[in-house]
mmCIF file with all atom_site columns, C-alpha atoms in Angstrom:
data_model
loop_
_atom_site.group_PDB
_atom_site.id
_atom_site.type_symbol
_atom_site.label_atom_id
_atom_site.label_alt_id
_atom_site.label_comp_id
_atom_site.label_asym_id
_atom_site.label_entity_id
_atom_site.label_seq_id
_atom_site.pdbx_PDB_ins_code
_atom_site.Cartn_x
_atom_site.Cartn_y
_atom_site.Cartn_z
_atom_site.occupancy
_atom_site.B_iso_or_equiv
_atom_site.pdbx_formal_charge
_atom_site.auth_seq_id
_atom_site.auth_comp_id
_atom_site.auth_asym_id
_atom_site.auth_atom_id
_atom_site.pdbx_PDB_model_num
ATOM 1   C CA . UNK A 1 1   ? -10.066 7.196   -11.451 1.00 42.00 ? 1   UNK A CA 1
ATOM 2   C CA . UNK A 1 2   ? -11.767 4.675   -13.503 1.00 41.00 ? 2   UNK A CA 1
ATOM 3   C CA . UNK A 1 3   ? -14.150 2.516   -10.533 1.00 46.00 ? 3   UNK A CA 1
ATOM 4   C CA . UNK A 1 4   ? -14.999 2.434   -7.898  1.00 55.00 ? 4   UNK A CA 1
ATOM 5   C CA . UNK A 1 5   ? -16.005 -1.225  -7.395  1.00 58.00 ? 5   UNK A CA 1
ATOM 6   C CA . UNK A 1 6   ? -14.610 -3.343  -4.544  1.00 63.00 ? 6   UNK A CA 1
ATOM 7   C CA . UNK A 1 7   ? -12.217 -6.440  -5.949  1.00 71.00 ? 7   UNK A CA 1
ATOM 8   C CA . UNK A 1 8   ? -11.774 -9.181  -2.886  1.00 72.00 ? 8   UNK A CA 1
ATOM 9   C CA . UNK A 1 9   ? -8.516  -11.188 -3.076  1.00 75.00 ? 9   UNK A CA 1
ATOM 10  C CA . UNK A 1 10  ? -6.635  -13.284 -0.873  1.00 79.00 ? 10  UNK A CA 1
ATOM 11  C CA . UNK A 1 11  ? -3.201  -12.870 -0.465  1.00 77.00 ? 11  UNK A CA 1
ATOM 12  C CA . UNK A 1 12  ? -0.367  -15.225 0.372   1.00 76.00 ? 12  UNK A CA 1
ATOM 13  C CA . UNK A 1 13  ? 2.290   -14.220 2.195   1.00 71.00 ? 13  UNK A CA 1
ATOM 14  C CA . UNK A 1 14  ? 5.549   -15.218 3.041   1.00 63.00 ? 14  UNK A CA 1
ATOM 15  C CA . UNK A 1 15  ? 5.578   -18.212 5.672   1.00 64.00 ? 15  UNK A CA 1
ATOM 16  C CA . UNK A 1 16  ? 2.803   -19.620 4.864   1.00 66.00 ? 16  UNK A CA 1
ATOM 17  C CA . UNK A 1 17  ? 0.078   -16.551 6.125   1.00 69.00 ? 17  UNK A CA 1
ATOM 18  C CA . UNK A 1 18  ? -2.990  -16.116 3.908   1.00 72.00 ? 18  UNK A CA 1
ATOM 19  C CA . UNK A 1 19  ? -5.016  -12.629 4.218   1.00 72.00 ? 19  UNK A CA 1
ATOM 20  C CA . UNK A 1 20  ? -8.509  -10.906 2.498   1.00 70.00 ? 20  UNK A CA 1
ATOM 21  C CA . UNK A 1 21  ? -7.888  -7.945  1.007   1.00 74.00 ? 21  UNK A CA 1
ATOM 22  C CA . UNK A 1 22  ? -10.420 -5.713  0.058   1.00 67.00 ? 22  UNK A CA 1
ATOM 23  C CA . UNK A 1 23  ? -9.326  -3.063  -2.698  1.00 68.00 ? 23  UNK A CA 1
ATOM 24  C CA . UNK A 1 24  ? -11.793 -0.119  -3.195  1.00 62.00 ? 24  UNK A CA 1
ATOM 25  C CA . UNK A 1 25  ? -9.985  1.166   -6.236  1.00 57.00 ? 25  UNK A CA 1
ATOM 26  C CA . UNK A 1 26  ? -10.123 5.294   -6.861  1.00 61.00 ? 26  UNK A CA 1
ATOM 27  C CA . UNK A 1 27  ? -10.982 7.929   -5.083  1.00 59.00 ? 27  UNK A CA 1
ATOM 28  C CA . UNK A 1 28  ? -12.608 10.955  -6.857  1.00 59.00 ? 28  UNK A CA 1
ATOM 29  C CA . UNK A 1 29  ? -11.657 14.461  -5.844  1.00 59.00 ? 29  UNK A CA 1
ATOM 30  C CA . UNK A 1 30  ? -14.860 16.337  -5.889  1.00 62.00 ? 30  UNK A CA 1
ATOM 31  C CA . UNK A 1 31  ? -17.079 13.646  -6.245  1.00 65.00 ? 31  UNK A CA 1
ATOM 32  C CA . UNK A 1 32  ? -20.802 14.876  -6.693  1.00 70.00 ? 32  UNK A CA 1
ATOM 33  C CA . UNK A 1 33  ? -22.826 13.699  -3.403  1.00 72.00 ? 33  UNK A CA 1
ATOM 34  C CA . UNK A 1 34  ? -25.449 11.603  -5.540  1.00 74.00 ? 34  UNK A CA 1
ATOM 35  C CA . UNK A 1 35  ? -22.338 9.661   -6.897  1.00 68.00 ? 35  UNK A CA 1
ATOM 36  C CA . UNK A 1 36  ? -20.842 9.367   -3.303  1.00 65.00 ? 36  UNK A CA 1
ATOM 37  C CA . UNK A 1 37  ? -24.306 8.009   -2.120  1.00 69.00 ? 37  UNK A CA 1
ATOM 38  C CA . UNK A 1 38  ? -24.348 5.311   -4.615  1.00 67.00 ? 38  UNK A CA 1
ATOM 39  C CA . UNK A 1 39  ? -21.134 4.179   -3.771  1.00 65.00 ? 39  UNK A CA 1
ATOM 40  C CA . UNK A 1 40  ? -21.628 4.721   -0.015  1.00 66.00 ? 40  UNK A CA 1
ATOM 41  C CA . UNK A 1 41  ? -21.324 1.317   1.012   1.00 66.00 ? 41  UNK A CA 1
ATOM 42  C CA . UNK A 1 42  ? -18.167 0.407   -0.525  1.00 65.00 ? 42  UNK A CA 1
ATOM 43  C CA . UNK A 1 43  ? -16.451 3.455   0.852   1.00 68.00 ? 43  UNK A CA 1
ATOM 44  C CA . UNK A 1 44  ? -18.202 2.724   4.544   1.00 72.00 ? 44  UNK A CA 1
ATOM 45  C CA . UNK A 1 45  ? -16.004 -0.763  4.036   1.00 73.00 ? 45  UNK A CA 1
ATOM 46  C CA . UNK A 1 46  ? -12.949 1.795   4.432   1.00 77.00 ? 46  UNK A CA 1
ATOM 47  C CA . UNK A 1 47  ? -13.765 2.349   8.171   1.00 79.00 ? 47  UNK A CA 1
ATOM 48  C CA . UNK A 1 48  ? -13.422 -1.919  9.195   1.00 80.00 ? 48  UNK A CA 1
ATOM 49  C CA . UNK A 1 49  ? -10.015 -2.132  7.550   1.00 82.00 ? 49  UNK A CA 1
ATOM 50  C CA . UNK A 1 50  ? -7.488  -3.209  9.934   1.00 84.00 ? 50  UNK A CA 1
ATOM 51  C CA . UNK A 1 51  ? -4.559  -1.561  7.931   1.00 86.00 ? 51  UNK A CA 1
ATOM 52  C CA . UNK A 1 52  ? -4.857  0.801   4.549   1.00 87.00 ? 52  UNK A CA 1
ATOM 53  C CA . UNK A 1 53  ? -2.221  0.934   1.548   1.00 88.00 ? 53  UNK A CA 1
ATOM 54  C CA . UNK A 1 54  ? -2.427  4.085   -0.045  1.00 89.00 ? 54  UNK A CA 1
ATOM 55  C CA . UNK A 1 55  ? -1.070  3.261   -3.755  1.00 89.00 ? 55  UNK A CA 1
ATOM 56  C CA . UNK A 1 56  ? 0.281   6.270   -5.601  1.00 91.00 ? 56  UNK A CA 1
ATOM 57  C CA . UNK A 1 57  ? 1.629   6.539   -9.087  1.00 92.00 ? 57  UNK A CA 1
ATOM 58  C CA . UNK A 1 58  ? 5.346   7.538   -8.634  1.00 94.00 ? 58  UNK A CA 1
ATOM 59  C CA . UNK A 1 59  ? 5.191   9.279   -12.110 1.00 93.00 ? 59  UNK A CA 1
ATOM 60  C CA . UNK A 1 60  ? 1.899   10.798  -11.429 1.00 92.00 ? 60  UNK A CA 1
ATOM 61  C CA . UNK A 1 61  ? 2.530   14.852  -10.750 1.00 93.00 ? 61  UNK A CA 1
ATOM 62  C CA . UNK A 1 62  ? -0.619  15.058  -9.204  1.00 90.00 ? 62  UNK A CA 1
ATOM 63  C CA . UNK A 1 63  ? -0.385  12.353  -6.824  1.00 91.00 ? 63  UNK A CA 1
ATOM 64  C CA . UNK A 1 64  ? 0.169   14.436  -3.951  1.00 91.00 ? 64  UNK A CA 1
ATOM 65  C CA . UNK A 1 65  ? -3.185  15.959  -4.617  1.00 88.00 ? 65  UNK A CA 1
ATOM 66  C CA . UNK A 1 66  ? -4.592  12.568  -4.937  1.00 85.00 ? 66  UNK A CA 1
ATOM 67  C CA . UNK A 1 67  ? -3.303  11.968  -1.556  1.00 89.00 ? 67  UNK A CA 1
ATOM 68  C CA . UNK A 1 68  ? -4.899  14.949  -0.080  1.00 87.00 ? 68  UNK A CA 1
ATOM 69  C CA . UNK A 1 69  ? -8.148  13.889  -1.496  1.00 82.00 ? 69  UNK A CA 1
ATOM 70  C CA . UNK A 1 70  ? -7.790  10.250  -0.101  1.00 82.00 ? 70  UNK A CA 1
ATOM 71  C CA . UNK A 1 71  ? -6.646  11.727  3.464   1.00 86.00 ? 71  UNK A CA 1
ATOM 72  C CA . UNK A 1 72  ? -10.047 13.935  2.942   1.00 83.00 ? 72  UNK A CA 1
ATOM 73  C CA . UNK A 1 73  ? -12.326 11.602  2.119   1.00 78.00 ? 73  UNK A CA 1
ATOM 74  C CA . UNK A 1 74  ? -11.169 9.104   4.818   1.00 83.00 ? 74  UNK A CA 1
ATOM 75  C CA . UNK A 1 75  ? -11.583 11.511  7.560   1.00 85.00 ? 75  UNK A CA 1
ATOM 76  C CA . UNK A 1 76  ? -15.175 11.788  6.439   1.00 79.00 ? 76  UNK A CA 1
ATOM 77  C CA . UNK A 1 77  ? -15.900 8.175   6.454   1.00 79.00 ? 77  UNK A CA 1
ATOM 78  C CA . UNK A 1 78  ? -14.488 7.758   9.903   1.00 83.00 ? 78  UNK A CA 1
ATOM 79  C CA . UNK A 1 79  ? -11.271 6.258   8.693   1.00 85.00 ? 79  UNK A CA 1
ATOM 80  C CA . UNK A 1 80  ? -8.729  9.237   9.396   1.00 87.00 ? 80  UNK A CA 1
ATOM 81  C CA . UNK A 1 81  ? -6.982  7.138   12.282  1.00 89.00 ? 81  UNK A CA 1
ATOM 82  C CA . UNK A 1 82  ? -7.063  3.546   10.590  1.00 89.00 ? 82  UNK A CA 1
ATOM 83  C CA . UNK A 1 83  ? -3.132  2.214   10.171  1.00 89.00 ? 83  UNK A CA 1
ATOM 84  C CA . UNK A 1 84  ? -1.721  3.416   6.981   1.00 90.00 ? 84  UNK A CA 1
ATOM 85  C CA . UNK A 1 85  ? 1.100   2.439   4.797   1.00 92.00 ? 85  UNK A CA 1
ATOM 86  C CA . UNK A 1 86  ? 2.369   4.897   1.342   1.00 94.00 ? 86  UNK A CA 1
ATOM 87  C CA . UNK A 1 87  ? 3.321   2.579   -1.821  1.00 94.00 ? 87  UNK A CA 1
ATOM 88  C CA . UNK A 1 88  ? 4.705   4.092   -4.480  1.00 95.00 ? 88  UNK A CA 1
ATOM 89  C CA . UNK A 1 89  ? 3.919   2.283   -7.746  1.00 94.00 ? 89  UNK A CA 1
ATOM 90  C CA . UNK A 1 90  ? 5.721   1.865   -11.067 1.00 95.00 ? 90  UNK A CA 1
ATOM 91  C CA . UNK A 1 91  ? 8.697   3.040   -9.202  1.00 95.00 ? 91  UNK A CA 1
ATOM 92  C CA . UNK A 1 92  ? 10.384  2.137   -12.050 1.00 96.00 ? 92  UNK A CA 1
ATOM 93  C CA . UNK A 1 93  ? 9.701   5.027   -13.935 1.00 96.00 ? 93  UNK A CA 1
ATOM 94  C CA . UNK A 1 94  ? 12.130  7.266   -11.542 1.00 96.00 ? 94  UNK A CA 1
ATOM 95  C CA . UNK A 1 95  ? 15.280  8.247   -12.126 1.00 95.00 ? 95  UNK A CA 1
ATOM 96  C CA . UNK A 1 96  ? 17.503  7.877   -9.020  1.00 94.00 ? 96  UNK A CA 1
ATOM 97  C CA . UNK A 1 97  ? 17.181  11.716  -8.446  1.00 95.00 ? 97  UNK A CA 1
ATOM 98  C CA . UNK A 1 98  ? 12.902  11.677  -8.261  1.00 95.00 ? 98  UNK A CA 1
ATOM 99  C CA . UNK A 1 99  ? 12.967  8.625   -6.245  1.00 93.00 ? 99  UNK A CA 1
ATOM 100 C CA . UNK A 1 100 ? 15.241  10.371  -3.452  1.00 93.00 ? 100 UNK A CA 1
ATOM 101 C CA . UNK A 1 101 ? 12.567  13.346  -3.829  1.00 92.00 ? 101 UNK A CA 1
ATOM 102 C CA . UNK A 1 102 ? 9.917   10.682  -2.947  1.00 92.00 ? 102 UNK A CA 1
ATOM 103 C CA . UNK A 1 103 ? 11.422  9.271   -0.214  1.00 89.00 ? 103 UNK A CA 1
ATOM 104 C CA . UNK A 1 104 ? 11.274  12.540  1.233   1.00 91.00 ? 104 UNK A CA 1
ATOM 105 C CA . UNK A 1 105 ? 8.190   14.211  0.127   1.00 91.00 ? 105 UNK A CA 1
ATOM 106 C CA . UNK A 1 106 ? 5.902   11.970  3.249   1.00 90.00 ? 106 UNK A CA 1
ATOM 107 C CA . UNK A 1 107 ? 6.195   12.349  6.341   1.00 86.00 ? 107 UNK A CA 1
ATOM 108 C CA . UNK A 1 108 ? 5.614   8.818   6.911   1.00 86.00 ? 108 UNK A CA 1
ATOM 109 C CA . UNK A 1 109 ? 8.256   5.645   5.110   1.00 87.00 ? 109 UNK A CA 1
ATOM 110 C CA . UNK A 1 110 ? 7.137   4.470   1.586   1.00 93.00 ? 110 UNK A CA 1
ATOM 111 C CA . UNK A 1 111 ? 7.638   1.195   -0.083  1.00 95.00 ? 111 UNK A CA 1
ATOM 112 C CA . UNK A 1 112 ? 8.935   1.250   -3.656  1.00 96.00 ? 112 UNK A CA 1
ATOM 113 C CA . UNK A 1 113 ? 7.115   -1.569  -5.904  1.00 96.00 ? 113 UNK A CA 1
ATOM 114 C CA . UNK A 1 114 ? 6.794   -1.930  -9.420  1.00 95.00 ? 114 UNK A CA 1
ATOM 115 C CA . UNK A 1 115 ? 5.211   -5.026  -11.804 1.00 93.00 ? 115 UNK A CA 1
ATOM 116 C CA . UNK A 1 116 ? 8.040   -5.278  -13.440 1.00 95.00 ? 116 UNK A CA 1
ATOM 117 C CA . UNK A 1 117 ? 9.877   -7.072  -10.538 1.00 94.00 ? 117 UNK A CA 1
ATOM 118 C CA . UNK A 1 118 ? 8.063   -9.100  -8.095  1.00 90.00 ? 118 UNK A CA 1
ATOM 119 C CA . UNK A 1 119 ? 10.866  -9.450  -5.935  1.00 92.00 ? 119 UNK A CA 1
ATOM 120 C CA . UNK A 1 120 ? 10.361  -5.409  -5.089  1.00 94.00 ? 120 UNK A CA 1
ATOM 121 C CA . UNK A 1 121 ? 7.182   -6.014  -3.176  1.00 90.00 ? 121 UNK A CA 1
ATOM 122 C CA . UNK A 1 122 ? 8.643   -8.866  -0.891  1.00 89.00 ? 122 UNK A CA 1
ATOM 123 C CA . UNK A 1 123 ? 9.618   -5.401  2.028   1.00 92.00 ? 123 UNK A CA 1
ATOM 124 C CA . UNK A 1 124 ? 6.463   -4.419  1.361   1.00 90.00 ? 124 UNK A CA 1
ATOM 125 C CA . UNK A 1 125 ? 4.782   -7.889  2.440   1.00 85.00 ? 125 UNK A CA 1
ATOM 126 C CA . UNK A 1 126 ? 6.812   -8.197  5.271   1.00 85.00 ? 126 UNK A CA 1
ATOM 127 C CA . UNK A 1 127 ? 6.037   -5.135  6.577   1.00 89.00 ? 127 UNK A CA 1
ATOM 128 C CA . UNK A 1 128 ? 2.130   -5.715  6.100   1.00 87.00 ? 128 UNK A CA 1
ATOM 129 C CA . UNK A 1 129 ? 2.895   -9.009  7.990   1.00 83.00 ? 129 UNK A CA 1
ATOM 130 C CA . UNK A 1 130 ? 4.620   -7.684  10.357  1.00 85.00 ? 130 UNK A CA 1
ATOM 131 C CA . UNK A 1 131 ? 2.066   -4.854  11.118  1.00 86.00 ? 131 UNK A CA 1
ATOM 132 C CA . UNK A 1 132 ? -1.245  -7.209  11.029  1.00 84.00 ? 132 UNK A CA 1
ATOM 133 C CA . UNK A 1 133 ? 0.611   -9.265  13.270  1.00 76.00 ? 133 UNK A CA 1
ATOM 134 C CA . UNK A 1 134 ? 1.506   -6.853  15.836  1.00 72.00 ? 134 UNK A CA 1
ATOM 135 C CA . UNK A 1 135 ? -2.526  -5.587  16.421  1.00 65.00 ? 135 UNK A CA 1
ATOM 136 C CA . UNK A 1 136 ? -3.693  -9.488  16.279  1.00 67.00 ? 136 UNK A CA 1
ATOM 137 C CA . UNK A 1 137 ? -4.732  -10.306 13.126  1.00 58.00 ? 137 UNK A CA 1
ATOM 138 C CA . UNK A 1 138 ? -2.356  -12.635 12.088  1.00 56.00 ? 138 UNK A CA 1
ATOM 139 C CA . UNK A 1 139 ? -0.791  -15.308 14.365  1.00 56.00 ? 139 UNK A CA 1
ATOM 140 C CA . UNK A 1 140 ? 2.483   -16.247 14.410  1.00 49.00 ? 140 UNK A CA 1
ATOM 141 C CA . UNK A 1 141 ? 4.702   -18.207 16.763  1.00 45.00 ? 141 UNK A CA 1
ATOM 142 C CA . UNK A 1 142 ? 8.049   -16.803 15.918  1.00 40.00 ? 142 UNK A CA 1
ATOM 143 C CA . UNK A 1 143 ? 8.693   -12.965 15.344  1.00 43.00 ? 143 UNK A CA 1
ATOM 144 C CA . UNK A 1 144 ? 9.310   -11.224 11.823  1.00 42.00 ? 144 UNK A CA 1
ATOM 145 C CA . UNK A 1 145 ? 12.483  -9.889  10.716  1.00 47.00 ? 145 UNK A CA 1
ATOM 146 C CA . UNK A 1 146 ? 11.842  -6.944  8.484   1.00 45.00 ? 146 UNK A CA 1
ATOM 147 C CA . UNK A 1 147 ? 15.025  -6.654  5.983   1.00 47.00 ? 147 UNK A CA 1
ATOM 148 C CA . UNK A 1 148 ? 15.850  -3.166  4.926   1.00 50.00 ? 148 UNK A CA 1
ATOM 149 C CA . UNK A 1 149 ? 15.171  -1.857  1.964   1.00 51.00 ? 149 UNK A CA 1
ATOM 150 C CA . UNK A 1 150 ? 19.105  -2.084  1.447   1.00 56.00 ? 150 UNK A CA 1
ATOM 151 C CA . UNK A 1 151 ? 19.109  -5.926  2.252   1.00 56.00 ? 151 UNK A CA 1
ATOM 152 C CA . UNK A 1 152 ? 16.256  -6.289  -0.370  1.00 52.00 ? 152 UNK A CA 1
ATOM 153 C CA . UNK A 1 153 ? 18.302  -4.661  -3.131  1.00 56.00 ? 153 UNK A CA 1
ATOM 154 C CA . UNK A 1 154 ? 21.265  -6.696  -2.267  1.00 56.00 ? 154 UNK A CA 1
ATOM 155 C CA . UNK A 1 155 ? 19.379  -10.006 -2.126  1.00 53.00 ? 155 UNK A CA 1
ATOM 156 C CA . UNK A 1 156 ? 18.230  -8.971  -5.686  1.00 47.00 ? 156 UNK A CA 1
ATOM 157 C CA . UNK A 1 157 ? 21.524  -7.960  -6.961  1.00 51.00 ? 157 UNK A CA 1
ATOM 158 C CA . UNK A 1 158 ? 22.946  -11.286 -5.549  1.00 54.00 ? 158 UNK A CA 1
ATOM 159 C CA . UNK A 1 159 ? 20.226  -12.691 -7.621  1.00 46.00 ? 159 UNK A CA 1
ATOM 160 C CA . UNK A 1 160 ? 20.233  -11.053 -10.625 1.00 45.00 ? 160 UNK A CA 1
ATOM 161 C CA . UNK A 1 161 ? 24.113  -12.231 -10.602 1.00 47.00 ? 161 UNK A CA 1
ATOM 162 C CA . UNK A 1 162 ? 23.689  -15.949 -10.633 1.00 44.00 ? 162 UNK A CA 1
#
């Protein structure tokens, strides 16, 4: 991975919700322990996150051993139990066929997103929303309806058609 340097943004989300999120890009498999000193503090950050998005490259072949790093390392920093949510990025470089093998390759759901549509993150939102919401961090005076992943792909085909 390329950095490890923090990036703060804030995020809007649908009805009118604002959030910080802190992205500690890259994790390094076998990262020498000077290196992992140095960058000590940003990974310590990890463990105070109220919900994580593991991002994986759905083209990537090794990005199930990326994932086993990233489950490593955050067991080490104290972060093994922290809420988690799998993304899938640049889904769009699947054929049908690979993205039914990633559907089922977790053991947990994964959101589908890719830059090339910004309509295929709106699930993904939601569900962030939805989660935050549930353990506090967000208020909200009238429960979420999460659409399906099915309802999103309609709603963009209905789209896409006008």
């Amino acid at each position: 991975f390329a950095t490890l340097d923090p990036t703060v943004r804030r995020v809007r989300f649908p009805r009118e919700r604002e959030v910080v999120m802190l992205d500690t890009v890259g994790f390094i498999r076998d990262l020498p322990p000077p290196l992992l000193q140095a960058f000590g503090a940003t990974l310590e950050e990890v463990a105070e996150a109220d919900l994580l998005l593991i991002v994986l490259d759905a083209s990537d072949p090794d990005r199930m051993q990326q994932l086993d790093t990233v489950d490593e390392i955050l067991g080490e920093l104290g972060a093994g139990e922290i809420p988690r949510m799998m993304i899938y990025n640049k889904s769009d470089r699947l054929t049908p066929e690979e993205r039914d093998t990633r559907s089922t390759e977790l053991s947990v759901p994964a959101y589908f997103i890719t830059a090339l549509d910004r309509r295929s993150t709106r699930p993904l939102m939601l569900e962030i929303e939805q989660r935050l919401w549930e353990r506090g961090r967000i208020e909200r005076d009238l429960p979420i309806e999460v659409e399906t992943e099915a309802e999103a792909e309609a709603e963009v085909a209905e789209a896409s058609s006008t």
